[in-house]
mmCIF file with all atom_site columns, N, CA and C in Angstrom:
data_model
loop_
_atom_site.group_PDB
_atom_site.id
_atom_site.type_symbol
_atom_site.label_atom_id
_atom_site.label_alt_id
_atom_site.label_comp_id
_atom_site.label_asym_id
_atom_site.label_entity_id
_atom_site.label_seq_id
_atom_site.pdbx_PDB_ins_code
_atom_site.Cartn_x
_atom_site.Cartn_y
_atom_site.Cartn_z
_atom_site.occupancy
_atom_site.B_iso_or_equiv
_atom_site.pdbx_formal_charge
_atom_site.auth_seq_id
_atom_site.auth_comp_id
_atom_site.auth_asym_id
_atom_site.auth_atom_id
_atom_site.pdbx_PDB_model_num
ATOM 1   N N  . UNK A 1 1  ? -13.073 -8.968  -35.432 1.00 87.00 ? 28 UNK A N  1
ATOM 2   C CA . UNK A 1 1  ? -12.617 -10.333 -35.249 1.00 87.00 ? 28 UNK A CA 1
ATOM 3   C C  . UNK A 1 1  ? -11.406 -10.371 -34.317 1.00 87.00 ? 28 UNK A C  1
ATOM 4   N N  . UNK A 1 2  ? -10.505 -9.360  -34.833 1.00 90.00 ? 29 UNK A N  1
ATOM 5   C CA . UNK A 1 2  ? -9.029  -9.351  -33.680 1.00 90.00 ? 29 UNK A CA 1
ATOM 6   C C  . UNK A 1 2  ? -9.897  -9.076  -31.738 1.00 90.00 ? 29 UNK A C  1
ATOM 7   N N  . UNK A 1 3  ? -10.926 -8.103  -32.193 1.00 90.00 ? 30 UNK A N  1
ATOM 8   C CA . UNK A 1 3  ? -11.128 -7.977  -30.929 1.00 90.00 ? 30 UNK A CA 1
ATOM 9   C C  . UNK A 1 3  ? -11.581 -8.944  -30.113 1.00 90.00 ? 30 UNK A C  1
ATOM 10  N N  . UNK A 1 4  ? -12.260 -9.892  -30.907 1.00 91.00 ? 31 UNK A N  1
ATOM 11  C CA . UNK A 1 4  ? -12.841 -11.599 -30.230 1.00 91.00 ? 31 UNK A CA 1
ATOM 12  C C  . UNK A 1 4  ? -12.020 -12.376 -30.059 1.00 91.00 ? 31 UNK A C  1
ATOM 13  N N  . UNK A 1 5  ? -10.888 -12.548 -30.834 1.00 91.00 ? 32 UNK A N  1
ATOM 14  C CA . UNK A 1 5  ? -10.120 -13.849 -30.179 1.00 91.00 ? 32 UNK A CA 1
ATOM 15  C C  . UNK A 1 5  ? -9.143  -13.410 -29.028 1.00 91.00 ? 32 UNK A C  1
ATOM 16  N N  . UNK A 1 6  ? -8.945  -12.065 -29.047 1.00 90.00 ? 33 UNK A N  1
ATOM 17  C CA . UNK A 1 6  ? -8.043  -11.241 -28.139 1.00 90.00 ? 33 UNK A CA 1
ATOM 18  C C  . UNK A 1 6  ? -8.926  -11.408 -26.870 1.00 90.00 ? 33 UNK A C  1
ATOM 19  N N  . UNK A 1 7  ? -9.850  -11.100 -26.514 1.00 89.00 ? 34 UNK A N  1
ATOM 20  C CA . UNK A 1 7  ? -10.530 -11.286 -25.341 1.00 89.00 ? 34 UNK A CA 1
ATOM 21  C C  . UNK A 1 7  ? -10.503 -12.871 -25.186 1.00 89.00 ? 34 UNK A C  1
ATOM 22  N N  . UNK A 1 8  ? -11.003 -13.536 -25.851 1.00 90.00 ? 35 UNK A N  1
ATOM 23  C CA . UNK A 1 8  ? -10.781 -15.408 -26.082 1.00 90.00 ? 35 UNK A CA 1
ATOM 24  C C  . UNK A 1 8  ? -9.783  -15.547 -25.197 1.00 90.00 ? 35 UNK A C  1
ATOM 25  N N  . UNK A 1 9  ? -8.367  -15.089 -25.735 1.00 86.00 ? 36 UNK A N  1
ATOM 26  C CA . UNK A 1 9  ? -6.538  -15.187 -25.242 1.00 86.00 ? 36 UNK A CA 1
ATOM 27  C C  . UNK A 1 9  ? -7.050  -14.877 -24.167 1.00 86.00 ? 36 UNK A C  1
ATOM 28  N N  . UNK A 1 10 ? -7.155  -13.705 -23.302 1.00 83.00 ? 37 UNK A N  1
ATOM 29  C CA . UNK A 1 10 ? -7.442  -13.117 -22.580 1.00 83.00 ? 37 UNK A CA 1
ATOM 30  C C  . UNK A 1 10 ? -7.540  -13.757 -21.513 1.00 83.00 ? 37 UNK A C  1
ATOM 31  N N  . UNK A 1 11 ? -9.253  -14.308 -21.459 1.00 84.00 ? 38 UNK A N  1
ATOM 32  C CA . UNK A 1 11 ? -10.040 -15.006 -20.723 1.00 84.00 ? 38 UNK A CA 1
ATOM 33  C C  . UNK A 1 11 ? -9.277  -15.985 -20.272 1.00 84.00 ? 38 UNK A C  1
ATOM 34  N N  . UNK A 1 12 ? -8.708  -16.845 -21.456 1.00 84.00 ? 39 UNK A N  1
ATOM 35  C CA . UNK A 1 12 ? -8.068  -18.241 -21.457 1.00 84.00 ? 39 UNK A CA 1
ATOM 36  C C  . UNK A 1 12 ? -6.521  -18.254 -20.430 1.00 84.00 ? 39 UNK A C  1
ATOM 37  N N  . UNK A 1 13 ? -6.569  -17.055 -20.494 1.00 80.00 ? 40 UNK A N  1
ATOM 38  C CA . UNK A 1 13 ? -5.160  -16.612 -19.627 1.00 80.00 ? 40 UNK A CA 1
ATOM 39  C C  . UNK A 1 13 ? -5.719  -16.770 -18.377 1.00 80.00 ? 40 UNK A C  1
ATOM 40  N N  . UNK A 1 14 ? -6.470  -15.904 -18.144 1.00 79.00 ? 41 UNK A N  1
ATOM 41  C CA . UNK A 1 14 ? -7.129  -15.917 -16.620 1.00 79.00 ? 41 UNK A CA 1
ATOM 42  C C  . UNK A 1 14 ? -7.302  -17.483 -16.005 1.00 79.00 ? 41 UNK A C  1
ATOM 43  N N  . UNK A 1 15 ? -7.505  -17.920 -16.321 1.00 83.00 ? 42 UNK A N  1
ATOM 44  C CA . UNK A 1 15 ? -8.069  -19.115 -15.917 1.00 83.00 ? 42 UNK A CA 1
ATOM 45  C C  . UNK A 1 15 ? -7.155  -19.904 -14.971 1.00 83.00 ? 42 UNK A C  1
ATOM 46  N N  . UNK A 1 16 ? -7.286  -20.131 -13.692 1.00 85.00 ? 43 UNK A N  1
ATOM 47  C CA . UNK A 1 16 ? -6.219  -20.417 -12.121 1.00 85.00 ? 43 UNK A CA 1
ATOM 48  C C  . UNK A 1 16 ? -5.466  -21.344 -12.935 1.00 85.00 ? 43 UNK A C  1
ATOM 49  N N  . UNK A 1 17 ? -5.421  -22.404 -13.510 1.00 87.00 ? 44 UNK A N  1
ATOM 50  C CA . UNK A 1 17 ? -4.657  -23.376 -13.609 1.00 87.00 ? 44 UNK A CA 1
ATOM 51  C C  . UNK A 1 17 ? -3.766  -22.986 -15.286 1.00 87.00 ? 44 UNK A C  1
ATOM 52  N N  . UNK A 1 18 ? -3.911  -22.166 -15.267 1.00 87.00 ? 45 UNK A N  1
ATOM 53  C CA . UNK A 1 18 ? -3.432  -21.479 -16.967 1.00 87.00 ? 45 UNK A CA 1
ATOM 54  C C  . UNK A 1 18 ? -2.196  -20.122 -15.989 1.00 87.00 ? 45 UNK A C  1
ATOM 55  N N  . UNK A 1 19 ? -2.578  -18.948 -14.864 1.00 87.00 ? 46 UNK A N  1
ATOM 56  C CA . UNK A 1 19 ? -1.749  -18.392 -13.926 1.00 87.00 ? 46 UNK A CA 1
ATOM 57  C C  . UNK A 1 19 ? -0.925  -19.567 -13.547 1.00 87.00 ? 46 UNK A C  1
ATOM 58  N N  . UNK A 1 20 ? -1.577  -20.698 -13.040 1.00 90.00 ? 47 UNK A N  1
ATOM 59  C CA . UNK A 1 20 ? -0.342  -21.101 -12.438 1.00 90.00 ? 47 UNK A CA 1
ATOM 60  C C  . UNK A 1 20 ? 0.764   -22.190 -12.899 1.00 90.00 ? 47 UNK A C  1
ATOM 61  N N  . UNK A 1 21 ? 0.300   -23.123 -14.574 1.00 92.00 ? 48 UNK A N  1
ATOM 62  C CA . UNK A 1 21 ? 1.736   -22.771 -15.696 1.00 92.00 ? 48 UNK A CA 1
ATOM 63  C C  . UNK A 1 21 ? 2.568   -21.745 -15.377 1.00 92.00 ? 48 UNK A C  1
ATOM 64  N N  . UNK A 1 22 ? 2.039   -20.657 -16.216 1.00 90.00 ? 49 UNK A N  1
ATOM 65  C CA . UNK A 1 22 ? 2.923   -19.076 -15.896 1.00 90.00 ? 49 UNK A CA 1
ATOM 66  C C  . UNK A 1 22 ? 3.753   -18.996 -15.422 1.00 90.00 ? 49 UNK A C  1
ATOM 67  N N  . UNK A 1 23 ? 3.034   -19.180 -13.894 1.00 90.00 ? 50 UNK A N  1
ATOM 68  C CA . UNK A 1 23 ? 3.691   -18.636 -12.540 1.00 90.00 ? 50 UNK A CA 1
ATOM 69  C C  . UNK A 1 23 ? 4.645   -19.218 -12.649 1.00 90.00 ? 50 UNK A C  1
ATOM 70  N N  . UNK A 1 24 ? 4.659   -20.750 -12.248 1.00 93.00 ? 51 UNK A N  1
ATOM 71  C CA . UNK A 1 24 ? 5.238   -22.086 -12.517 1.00 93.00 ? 51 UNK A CA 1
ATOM 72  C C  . UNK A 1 24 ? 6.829   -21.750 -13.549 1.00 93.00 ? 51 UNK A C  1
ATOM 73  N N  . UNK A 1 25 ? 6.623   -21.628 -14.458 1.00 95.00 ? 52 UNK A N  1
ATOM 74  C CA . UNK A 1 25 ? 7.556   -21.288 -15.874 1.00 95.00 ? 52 UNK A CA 1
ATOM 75  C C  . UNK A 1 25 ? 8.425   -19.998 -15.250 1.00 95.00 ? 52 UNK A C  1
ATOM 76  N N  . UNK A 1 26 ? 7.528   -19.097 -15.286 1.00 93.00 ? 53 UNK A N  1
ATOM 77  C CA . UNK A 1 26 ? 8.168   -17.382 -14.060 1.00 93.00 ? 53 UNK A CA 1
ATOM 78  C C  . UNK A 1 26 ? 9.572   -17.955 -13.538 1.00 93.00 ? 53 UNK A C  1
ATOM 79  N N  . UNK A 1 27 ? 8.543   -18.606 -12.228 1.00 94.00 ? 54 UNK A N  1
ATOM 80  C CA . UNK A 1 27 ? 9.636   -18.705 -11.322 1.00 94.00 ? 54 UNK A CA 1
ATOM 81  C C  . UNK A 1 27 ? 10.957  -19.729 -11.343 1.00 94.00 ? 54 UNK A C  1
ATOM 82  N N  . UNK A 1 28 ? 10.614  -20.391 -12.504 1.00 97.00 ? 55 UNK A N  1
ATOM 83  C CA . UNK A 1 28 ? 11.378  -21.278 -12.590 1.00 97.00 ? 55 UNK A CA 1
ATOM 84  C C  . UNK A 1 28 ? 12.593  -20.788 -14.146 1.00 97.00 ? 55 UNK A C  1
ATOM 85  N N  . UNK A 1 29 ? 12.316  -20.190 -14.824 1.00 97.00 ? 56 UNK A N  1
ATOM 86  C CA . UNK A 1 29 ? 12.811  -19.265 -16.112 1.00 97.00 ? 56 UNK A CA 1
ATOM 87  C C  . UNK A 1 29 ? 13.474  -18.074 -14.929 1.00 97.00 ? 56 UNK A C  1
ATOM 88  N N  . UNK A 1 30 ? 12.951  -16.967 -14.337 1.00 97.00 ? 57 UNK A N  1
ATOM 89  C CA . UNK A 1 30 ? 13.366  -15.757 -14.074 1.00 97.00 ? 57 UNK A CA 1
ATOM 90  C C  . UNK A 1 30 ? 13.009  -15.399 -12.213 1.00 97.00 ? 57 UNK A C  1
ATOM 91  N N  . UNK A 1 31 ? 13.503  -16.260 -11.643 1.00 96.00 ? 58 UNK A N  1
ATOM 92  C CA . UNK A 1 31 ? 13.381  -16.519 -10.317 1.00 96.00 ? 58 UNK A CA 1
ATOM 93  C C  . UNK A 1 31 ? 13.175  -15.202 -9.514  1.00 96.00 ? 58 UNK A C  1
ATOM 94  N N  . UNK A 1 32 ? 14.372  -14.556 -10.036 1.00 96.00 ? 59 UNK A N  1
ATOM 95  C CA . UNK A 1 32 ? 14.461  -12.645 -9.483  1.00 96.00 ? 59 UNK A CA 1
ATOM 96  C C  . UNK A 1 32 ? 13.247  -12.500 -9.845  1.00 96.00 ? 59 UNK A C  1
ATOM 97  N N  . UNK A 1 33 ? 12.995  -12.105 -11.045 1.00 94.00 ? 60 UNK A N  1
ATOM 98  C CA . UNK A 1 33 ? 11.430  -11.542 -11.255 1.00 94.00 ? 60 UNK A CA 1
ATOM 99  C C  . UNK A 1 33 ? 10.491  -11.795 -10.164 1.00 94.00 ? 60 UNK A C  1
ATOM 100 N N  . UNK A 1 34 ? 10.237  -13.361 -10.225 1.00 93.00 ? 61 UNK A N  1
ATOM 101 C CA . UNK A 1 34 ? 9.147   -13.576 -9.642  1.00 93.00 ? 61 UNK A CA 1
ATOM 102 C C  . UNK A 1 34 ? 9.189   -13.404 -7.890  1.00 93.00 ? 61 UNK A C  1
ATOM 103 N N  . UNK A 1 35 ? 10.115  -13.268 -7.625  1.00 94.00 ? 62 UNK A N  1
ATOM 104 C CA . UNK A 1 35 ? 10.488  -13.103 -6.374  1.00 94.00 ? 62 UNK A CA 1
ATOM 105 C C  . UNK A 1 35 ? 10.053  -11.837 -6.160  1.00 94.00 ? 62 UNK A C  1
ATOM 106 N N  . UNK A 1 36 ? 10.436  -11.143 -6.858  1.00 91.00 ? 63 UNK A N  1
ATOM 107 C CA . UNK A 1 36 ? 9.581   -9.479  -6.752  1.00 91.00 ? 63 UNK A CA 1
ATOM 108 C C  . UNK A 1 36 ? 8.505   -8.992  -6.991  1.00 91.00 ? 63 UNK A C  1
ATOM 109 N N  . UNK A 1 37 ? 8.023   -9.805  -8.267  1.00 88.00 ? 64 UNK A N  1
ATOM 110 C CA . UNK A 1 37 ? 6.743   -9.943  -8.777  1.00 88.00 ? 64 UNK A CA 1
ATOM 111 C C  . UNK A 1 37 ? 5.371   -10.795 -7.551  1.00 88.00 ? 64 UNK A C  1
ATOM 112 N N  . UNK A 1 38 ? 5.766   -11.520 -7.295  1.00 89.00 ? 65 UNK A N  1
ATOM 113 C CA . UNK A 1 38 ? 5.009   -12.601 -6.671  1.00 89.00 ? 65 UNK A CA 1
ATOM 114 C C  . UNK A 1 38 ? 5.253   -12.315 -4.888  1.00 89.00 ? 65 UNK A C  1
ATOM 115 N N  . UNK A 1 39 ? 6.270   -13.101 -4.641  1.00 90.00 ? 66 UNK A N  1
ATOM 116 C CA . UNK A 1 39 ? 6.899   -13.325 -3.726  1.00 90.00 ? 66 UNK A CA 1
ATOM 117 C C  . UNK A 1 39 ? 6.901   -12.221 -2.478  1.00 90.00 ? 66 UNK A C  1
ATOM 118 N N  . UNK A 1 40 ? 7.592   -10.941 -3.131  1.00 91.00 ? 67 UNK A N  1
ATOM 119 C CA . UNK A 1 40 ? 7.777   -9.768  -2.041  1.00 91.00 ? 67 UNK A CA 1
ATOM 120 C C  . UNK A 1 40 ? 6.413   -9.588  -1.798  1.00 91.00 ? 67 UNK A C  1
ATOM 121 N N  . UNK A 1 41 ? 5.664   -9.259  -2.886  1.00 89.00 ? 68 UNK A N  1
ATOM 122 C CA . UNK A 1 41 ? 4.195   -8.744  -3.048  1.00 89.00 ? 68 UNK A CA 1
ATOM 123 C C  . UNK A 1 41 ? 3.281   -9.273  -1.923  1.00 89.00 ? 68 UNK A C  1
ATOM 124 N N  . UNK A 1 42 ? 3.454   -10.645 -2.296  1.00 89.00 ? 69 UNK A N  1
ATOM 125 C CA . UNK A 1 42 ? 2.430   -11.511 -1.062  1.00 89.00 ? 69 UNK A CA 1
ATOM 126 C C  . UNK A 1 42 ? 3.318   -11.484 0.206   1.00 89.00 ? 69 UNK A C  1
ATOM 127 N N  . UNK A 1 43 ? 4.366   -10.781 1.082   1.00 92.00 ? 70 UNK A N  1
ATOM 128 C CA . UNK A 1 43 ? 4.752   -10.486 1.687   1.00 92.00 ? 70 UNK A CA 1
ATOM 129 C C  . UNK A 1 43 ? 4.571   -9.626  2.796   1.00 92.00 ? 70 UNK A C  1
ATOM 130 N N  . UNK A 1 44 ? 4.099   -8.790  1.634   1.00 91.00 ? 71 UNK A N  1
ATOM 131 C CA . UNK A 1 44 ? 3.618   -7.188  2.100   1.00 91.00 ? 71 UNK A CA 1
ATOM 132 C C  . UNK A 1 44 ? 2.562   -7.211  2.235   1.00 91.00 ? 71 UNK A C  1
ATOM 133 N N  . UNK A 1 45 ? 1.882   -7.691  1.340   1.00 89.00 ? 72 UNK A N  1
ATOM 134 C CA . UNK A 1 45 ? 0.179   -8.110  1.506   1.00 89.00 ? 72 UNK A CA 1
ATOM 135 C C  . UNK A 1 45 ? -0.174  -8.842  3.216   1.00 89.00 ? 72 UNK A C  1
ATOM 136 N N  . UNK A 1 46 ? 0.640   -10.004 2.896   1.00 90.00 ? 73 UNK A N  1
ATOM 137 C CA . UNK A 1 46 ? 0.106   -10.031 4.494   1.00 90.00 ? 73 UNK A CA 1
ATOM 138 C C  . UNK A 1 46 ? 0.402   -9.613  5.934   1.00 90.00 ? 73 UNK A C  1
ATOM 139 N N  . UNK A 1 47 ? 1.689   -9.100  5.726   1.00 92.00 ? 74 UNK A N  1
ATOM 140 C CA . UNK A 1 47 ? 2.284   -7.722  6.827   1.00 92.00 ? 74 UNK A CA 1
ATOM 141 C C  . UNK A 1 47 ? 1.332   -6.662  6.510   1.00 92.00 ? 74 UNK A C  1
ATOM 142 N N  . UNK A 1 48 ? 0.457   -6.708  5.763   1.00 91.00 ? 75 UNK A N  1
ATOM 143 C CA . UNK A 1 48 ? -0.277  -5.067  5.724   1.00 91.00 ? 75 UNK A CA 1
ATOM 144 C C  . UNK A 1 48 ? -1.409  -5.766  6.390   1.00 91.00 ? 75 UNK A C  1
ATOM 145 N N  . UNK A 1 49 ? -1.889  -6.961  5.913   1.00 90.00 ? 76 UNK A N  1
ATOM 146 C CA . UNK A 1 49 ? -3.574  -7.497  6.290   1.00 90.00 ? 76 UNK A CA 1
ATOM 147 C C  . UNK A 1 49 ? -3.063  -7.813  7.673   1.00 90.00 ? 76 UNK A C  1
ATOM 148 N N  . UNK A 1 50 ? -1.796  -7.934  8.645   1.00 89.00 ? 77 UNK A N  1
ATOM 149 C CA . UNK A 1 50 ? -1.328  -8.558  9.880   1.00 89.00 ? 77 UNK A CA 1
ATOM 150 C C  . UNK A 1 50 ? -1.757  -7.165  10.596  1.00 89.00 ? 77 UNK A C  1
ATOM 151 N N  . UNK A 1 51 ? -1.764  -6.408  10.198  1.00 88.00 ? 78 UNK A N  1
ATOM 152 C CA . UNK A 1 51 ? -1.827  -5.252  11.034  1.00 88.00 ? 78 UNK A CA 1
ATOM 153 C C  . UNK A 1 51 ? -2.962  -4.449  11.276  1.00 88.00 ? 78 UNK A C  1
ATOM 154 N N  . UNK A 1 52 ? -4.100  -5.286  11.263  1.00 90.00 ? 79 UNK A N  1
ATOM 155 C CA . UNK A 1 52 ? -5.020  -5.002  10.899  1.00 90.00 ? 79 UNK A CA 1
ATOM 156 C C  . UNK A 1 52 ? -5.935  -6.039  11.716  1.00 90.00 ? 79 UNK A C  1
ATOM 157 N N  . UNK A 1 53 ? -5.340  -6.573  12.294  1.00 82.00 ? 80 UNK A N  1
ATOM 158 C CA . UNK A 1 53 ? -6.053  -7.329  13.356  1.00 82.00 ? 80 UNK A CA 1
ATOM 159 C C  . UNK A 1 53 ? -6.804  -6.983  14.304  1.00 82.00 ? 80 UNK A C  1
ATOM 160 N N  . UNK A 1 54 ? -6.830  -5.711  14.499  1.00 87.00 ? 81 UNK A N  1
ATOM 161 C CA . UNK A 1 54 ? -8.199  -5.465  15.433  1.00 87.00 ? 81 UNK A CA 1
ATOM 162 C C  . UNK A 1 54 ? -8.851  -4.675  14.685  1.00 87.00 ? 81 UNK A C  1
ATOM 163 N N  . UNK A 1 55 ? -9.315  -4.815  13.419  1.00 87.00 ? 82 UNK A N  1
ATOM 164 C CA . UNK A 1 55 ? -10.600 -4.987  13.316  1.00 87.00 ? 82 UNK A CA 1
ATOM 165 C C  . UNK A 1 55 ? -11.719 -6.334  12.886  1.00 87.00 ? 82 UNK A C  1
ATOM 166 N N  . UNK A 1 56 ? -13.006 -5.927  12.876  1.00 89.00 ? 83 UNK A N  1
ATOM 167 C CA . UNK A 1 56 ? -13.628 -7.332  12.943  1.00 89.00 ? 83 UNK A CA 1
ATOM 168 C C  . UNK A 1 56 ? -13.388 -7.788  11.828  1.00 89.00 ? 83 UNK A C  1
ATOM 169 N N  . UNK A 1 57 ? -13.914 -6.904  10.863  1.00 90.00 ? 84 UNK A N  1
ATOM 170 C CA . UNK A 1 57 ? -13.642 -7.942  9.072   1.00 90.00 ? 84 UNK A CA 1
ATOM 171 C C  . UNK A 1 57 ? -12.971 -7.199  8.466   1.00 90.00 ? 84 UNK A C  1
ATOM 172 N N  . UNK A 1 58 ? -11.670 -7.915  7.951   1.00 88.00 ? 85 UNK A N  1
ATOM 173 C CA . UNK A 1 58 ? -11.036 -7.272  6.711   1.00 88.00 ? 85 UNK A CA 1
ATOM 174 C C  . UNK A 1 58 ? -11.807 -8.586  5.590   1.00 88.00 ? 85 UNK A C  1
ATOM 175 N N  . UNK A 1 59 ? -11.264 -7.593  4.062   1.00 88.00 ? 86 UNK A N  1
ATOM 176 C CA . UNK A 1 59 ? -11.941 -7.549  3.011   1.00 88.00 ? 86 UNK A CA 1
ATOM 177 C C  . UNK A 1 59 ? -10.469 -7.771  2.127   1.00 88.00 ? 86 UNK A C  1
ATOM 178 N N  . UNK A 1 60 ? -10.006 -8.210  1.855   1.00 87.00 ? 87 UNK A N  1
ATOM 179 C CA . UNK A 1 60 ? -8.768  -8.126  0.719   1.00 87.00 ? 87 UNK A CA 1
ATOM 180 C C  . UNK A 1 60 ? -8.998  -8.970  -0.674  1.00 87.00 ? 87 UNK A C  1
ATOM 181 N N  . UNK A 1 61 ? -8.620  -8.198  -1.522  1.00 89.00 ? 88 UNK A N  1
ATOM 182 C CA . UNK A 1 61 ? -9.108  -8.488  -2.838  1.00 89.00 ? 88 UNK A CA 1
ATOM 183 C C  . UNK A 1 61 ? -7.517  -8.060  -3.820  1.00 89.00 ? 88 UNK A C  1
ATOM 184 N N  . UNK A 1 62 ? -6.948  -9.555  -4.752  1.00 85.00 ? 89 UNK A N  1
ATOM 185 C CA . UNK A 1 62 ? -5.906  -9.640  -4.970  1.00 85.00 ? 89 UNK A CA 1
ATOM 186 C C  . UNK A 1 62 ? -5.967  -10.174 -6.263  1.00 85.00 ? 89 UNK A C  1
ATOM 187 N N  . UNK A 1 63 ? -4.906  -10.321 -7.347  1.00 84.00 ? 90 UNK A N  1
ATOM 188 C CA . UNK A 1 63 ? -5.574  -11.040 -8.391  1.00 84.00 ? 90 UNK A CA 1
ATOM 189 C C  . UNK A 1 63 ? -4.760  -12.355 -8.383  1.00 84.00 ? 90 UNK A C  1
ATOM 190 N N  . UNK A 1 64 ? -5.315  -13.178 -9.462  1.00 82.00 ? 91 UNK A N  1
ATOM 191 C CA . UNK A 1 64 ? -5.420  -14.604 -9.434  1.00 82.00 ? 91 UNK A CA 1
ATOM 192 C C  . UNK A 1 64 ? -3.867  -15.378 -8.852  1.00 82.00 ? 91 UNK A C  1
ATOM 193 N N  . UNK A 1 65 ? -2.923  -14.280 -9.678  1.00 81.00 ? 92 UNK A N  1
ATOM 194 C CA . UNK A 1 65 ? -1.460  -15.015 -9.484  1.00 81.00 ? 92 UNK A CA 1
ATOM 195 C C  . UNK A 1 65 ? -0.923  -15.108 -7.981  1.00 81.00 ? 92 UNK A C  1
ATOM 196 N N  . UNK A 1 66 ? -1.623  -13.803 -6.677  1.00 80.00 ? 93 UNK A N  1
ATOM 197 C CA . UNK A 1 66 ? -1.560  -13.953 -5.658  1.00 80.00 ? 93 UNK A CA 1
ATOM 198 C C  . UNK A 1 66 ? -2.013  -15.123 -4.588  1.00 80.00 ? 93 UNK A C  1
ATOM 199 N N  . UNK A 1 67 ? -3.374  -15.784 -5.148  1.00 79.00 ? 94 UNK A N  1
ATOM 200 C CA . UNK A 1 67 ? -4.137  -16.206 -4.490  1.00 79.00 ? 94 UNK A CA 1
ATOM 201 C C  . UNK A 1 67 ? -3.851  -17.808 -3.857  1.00 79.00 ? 94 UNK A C  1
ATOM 202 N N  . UNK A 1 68 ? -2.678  -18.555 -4.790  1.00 77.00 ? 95 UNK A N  1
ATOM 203 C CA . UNK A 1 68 ? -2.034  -20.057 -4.075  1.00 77.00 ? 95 UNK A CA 1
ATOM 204 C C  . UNK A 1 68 ? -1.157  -19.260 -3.069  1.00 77.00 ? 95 UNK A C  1
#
């Protein structure tokens, strides 16, 4: 039973508009954090995908809290 509602939580977490409460609360509760957490991250992410411009297709795959 713990293991069903735990996946339930889980799921219910995932869900884009449930990340971006969170996020929302994060950055607004612990700004540093999320600045490092979030912020630098998607930084680097796209200075890494920038450099990468000559080839034909990049592929980048990130999770949910990256993706606004």
């Amino acid at each position: 039973e713990f293991r069903q509602e735990f996946s339930s939580f889980v799921e219910t977490m995932k869900a884009k508009e449930n990340v971006r409460k969170i996020m929302s609360q994060l950055e607004r509760l612990a700004p540093a954090l999320y600045e490092a957490l979030v912020s630098e991250r998607d930084a680097y992410m796209a200075a890494g995908l920038n450099g990468l411009d000559e080839l034909e297709t990049i592929v980048a795959v990130m999770g949910v809290a990256h993706v606004d």
